[in-house]
Amino acid sequence: PAIFNWSKIMAEEAATKMLTKDDILGAMDLATELVYMPEWGGSVLMKELNGAERDAYEAGSVHMGKAGQDPTPNLENLRARLVAMSARDPKDEAKRMFTKAEAVKLGAKSGRALARLFNVAGRLSGIGDKAIKDIEGNSEAAQSGDSG
């Protein structure tokens, strides 16, 4: 009797499917992860940033200079800003747990705890140390006049 690897067949079929606009816009493609925080006595639901949220986070990670001045990296409260954007309200996953203004208060919490949540938010959203280094590197390239 023939043995079929249905998951392989389905994966191959999905790889050849041409997606429509409705397929893409209707896809539930934002990952979530529950992170246990022993320092705080519970868990935090972290959600991947969507494209616009990621762009806003990255834009907030650069200080634009005045006319004629080069941009500089904004590393102030970097981890808490990403955590605030990624942490979700336990009663409504669609809502952020923290406002933009509350990210400052969040920055006063344990650096170790924030680093754990930052790493998860970064992994879920494709943001991390490399992206931070890229931000810094782009600023240094602009300062030296090297654009690539």
GROMACS .gro file of C-alpha atoms in nm:
model
  148
    1PRO     CA    1   0.000   0.000   0.000
    2ALA     CA    2   0.119   0.355  -0.078
    3ILE     CA    3   0.200   0.581   0.213
    4PHE     CA    4   0.129   0.949   0.157
    5ASN     CA    5   0.296   1.233   0.341
    6TRP     CA    6  -0.007   1.462   0.343
    7SER     CA    7   0.171   1.752   0.514
    8LYS     CA    8   0.439   1.748   0.241
    9ILE     CA    9   0.175   1.732  -0.032
   10MET     CA   10  -0.020   2.021   0.127
   11ALA     CA   11   0.299   2.229   0.168
   12GLU     CA   12   0.392   2.175  -0.197
   13GLU     CA   13   0.041   2.268  -0.305
   14ALA     CA   14   0.047   2.584  -0.091
   15ALA     CA   15   0.389   2.680  -0.231
   16THR     CA   16   0.246   2.684  -0.584
   17LYS     CA   17  -0.080   2.867  -0.503
   18MET     CA   18  -0.097   3.219  -0.640
   19LEU     CA   19  -0.235   3.446  -0.368
   20THR     CA   20  -0.500   3.707  -0.425
   21LYS     CA   21  -0.526   4.045  -0.256
   22ASP     CA   22  -0.807   3.904  -0.039
   23ASP     CA   23  -0.587   3.605   0.059
   24ILE     CA   24  -0.310   3.838   0.175
   25LEU     CA   25  -0.527   4.099   0.348
   26GLY     CA   26  -0.739   3.831   0.515
   27ALA     CA   27  -0.448   3.624   0.645
   28MET     CA   28  -0.413   3.607   1.023
   29ASP     CA   29  -0.035   3.639   1.009
   30LEU     CA   30   0.068   3.814   1.332
   31ALA     CA   31   0.227   3.573   1.577
   32THR     CA   32   0.177   3.590   1.954
   33GLU     CA   33   0.368   3.440   2.244
   34LEU     CA   34   0.294   3.417   2.614
   35VAL     CA   35   0.603   3.500   2.820
   36TYR     CA   36   0.629   3.400   3.186
   37MET     CA   37   0.769   3.684   3.399
   38PRO     CA   38   0.871   3.550   3.742
   39GLU     CA   39   0.972   3.901   3.853
   40TRP     CA   40   0.613   4.016   3.810
   41GLY     CA   41   0.432   3.698   3.912
   42GLY     CA   42   0.259   3.612   3.585
   43SER     CA   43   0.274   3.609   3.208
   44VAL     CA   44   0.263   3.878   2.940
   45LEU     CA   45   0.111   3.826   2.596
   46MET     CA   46   0.345   3.960   2.328
   47LYS     CA   47   0.230   4.015   1.969
   48GLU     CA   48   0.425   4.065   1.650
   49LEU     CA   49   0.416   4.424   1.524
   50ASN     CA   50   0.244   4.476   1.192
   51GLY     CA   51   0.431   4.654   0.913
   52ALA     CA   52   0.311   5.005   1.003
   53GLU     CA   53   0.389   4.953   1.373
   54ARG     CA   54   0.738   4.826   1.293
   55ASP     CA   55   0.800   5.127   1.067
   56ALA     CA   56   0.681   5.361   1.346
   57TYR     CA   57   0.913   5.190   1.597
   58GLU     CA   58   1.209   5.216   1.363
   59ALA     CA   59   1.127   5.580   1.275
   60GLY     CA   60   1.118   5.658   1.648
   61SER     CA   61   1.464   5.508   1.680
   62VAL     CA   62   1.620   5.790   1.479
   63HIS     CA   63   1.642   6.161   1.568
   64MET     CA   64   1.612   6.361   1.249
   65GLY     CA   65   1.852   6.651   1.252
   66LYS     CA   66   1.766   7.005   1.152
   67ALA     CA   67   1.805   7.097   0.789
   68GLY     CA   68   2.162   7.015   0.690
   69GLN     CA   69   2.225   6.797   0.996
   70ASP     CA   70   2.256   6.422   0.986
   71PRO     CA   71   2.015   6.194   1.174
   72THR     CA   72   2.136   6.029   1.494
   73PRO     CA   73   2.017   5.709   1.660
   74ASN     CA   74   1.758   5.740   1.938
   75LEU     CA   75   1.844   5.455   2.173
   76GLU     CA   76   1.667   5.617   2.470
   77ASN     CA   77   1.423   5.372   2.630
   78LEU     CA   78   1.460   5.155   2.319
   79ARG     CA   79   1.361   4.828   2.486
   80ALA     CA   80   1.063   4.966   2.676
   81ARG     CA   81   0.930   5.137   2.361
   82LEU     CA   82   0.927   4.805   2.172
   83VAL     CA   83   0.780   4.615   2.467
   84ALA     CA   84   0.506   4.878   2.504
   85MET     CA   85   0.415   4.839   2.137
   86SER     CA   86   0.415   4.457   2.151
   87ALA     CA   87   0.259   4.375   2.492
   88ARG     CA   88  -0.115   4.309   2.464
   89ASP     CA   89  -0.407   4.363   2.697
   90PRO     CA   90  -0.496   4.022   2.844
   91LYS     CA   91  -0.870   4.100   2.802
   92ASP     CA   92  -0.840   4.217   2.439
   93GLU     CA   93  -0.546   4.101   2.230
   94ALA     CA   94  -0.620   4.372   1.972
   95LYS     CA   95  -0.533   4.643   2.228
   96ARG     CA   96  -0.189   4.736   2.351
   97MET     CA   97  -0.131   4.695   2.721
   98PHE     CA   98   0.068   5.022   2.742
   99THR     CA   99   0.025   5.361   2.582
  100LYS     CA  100   0.317   5.537   2.417
  101ALA     CA  101   0.341   5.766   2.721
  102GLU     CA  102   0.349   5.468   2.960
  103ALA     CA  103   0.662   5.334   2.787
  104VAL     CA  104   0.861   5.580   3.000
  105LYS     CA  105   0.722   5.424   3.321
  106LEU     CA  106   0.783   5.078   3.178
  107GLY     CA  107   1.147   5.177   3.123
  108ALA     CA  108   1.186   5.209   3.500
  109LYS     CA  109   1.115   4.836   3.549
  110SER     CA  110   1.374   4.558   3.571
  111GLY     CA  111   1.624   4.573   3.287
  112ARG     CA  112   1.647   4.194   3.287
  113ALA     CA  113   1.270   4.157   3.261
  114LEU     CA  114   1.250   4.419   2.984
  115ALA     CA  115   1.532   4.248   2.795
  116ARG     CA  116   1.342   3.918   2.803
  117LEU     CA  117   1.026   4.079   2.662
  118PHE     CA  118   1.228   4.289   2.414
  119ASN     CA  119   1.396   3.977   2.280
  120VAL     CA  120   1.059   3.805   2.228
  121ALA     CA  121   0.904   4.115   2.068
  122GLY     CA  122   1.208   4.150   1.845
  123ARG     CA  123   1.205   3.786   1.742
  124LEU     CA  124   0.832   3.796   1.667
  125SER     CA  125   0.864   4.120   1.466
  126GLY     CA  126   1.202   4.068   1.302
  127ILE     CA  127   1.361   4.342   1.513
  128GLY     CA  128   1.663   4.294   1.734
  129ASP     CA  129   2.026   4.378   1.788
  130LYS     CA  130   2.095   4.365   1.413
  131ALA     CA  131   1.823   4.620   1.345
  132ILE     CA  132   1.960   4.844   1.621
  133LYS     CA  133   2.310   4.813   1.475
  134ASP     CA  134   2.165   4.893   1.131
  135ILE     CA  135   2.006   5.209   1.275
  136GLU     CA  136   2.338   5.307   1.431
  137GLY     CA  137   2.525   5.214   1.114
  138ASN     CA  138   2.295   5.419   0.892
  139SER     CA  139   2.354   5.717   1.117
  140GLU     CA  140   2.731   5.667   1.105
  141ALA     CA  141   2.721   5.626   0.726
  142ALA     CA  142   2.523   5.949   0.695
  143GLN     CA  143   2.770   6.129   0.920
  144SER     CA  144   3.064   6.011   0.711
  145GLY     CA  145   2.881   6.085   0.388
  146ASP     CA  146   2.888   5.717   0.286
  147SER     CA  147   2.547   5.614   0.158
  148GLY     CA  148   2.638   5.264   0.055
   0.00000   0.00000   0.00000
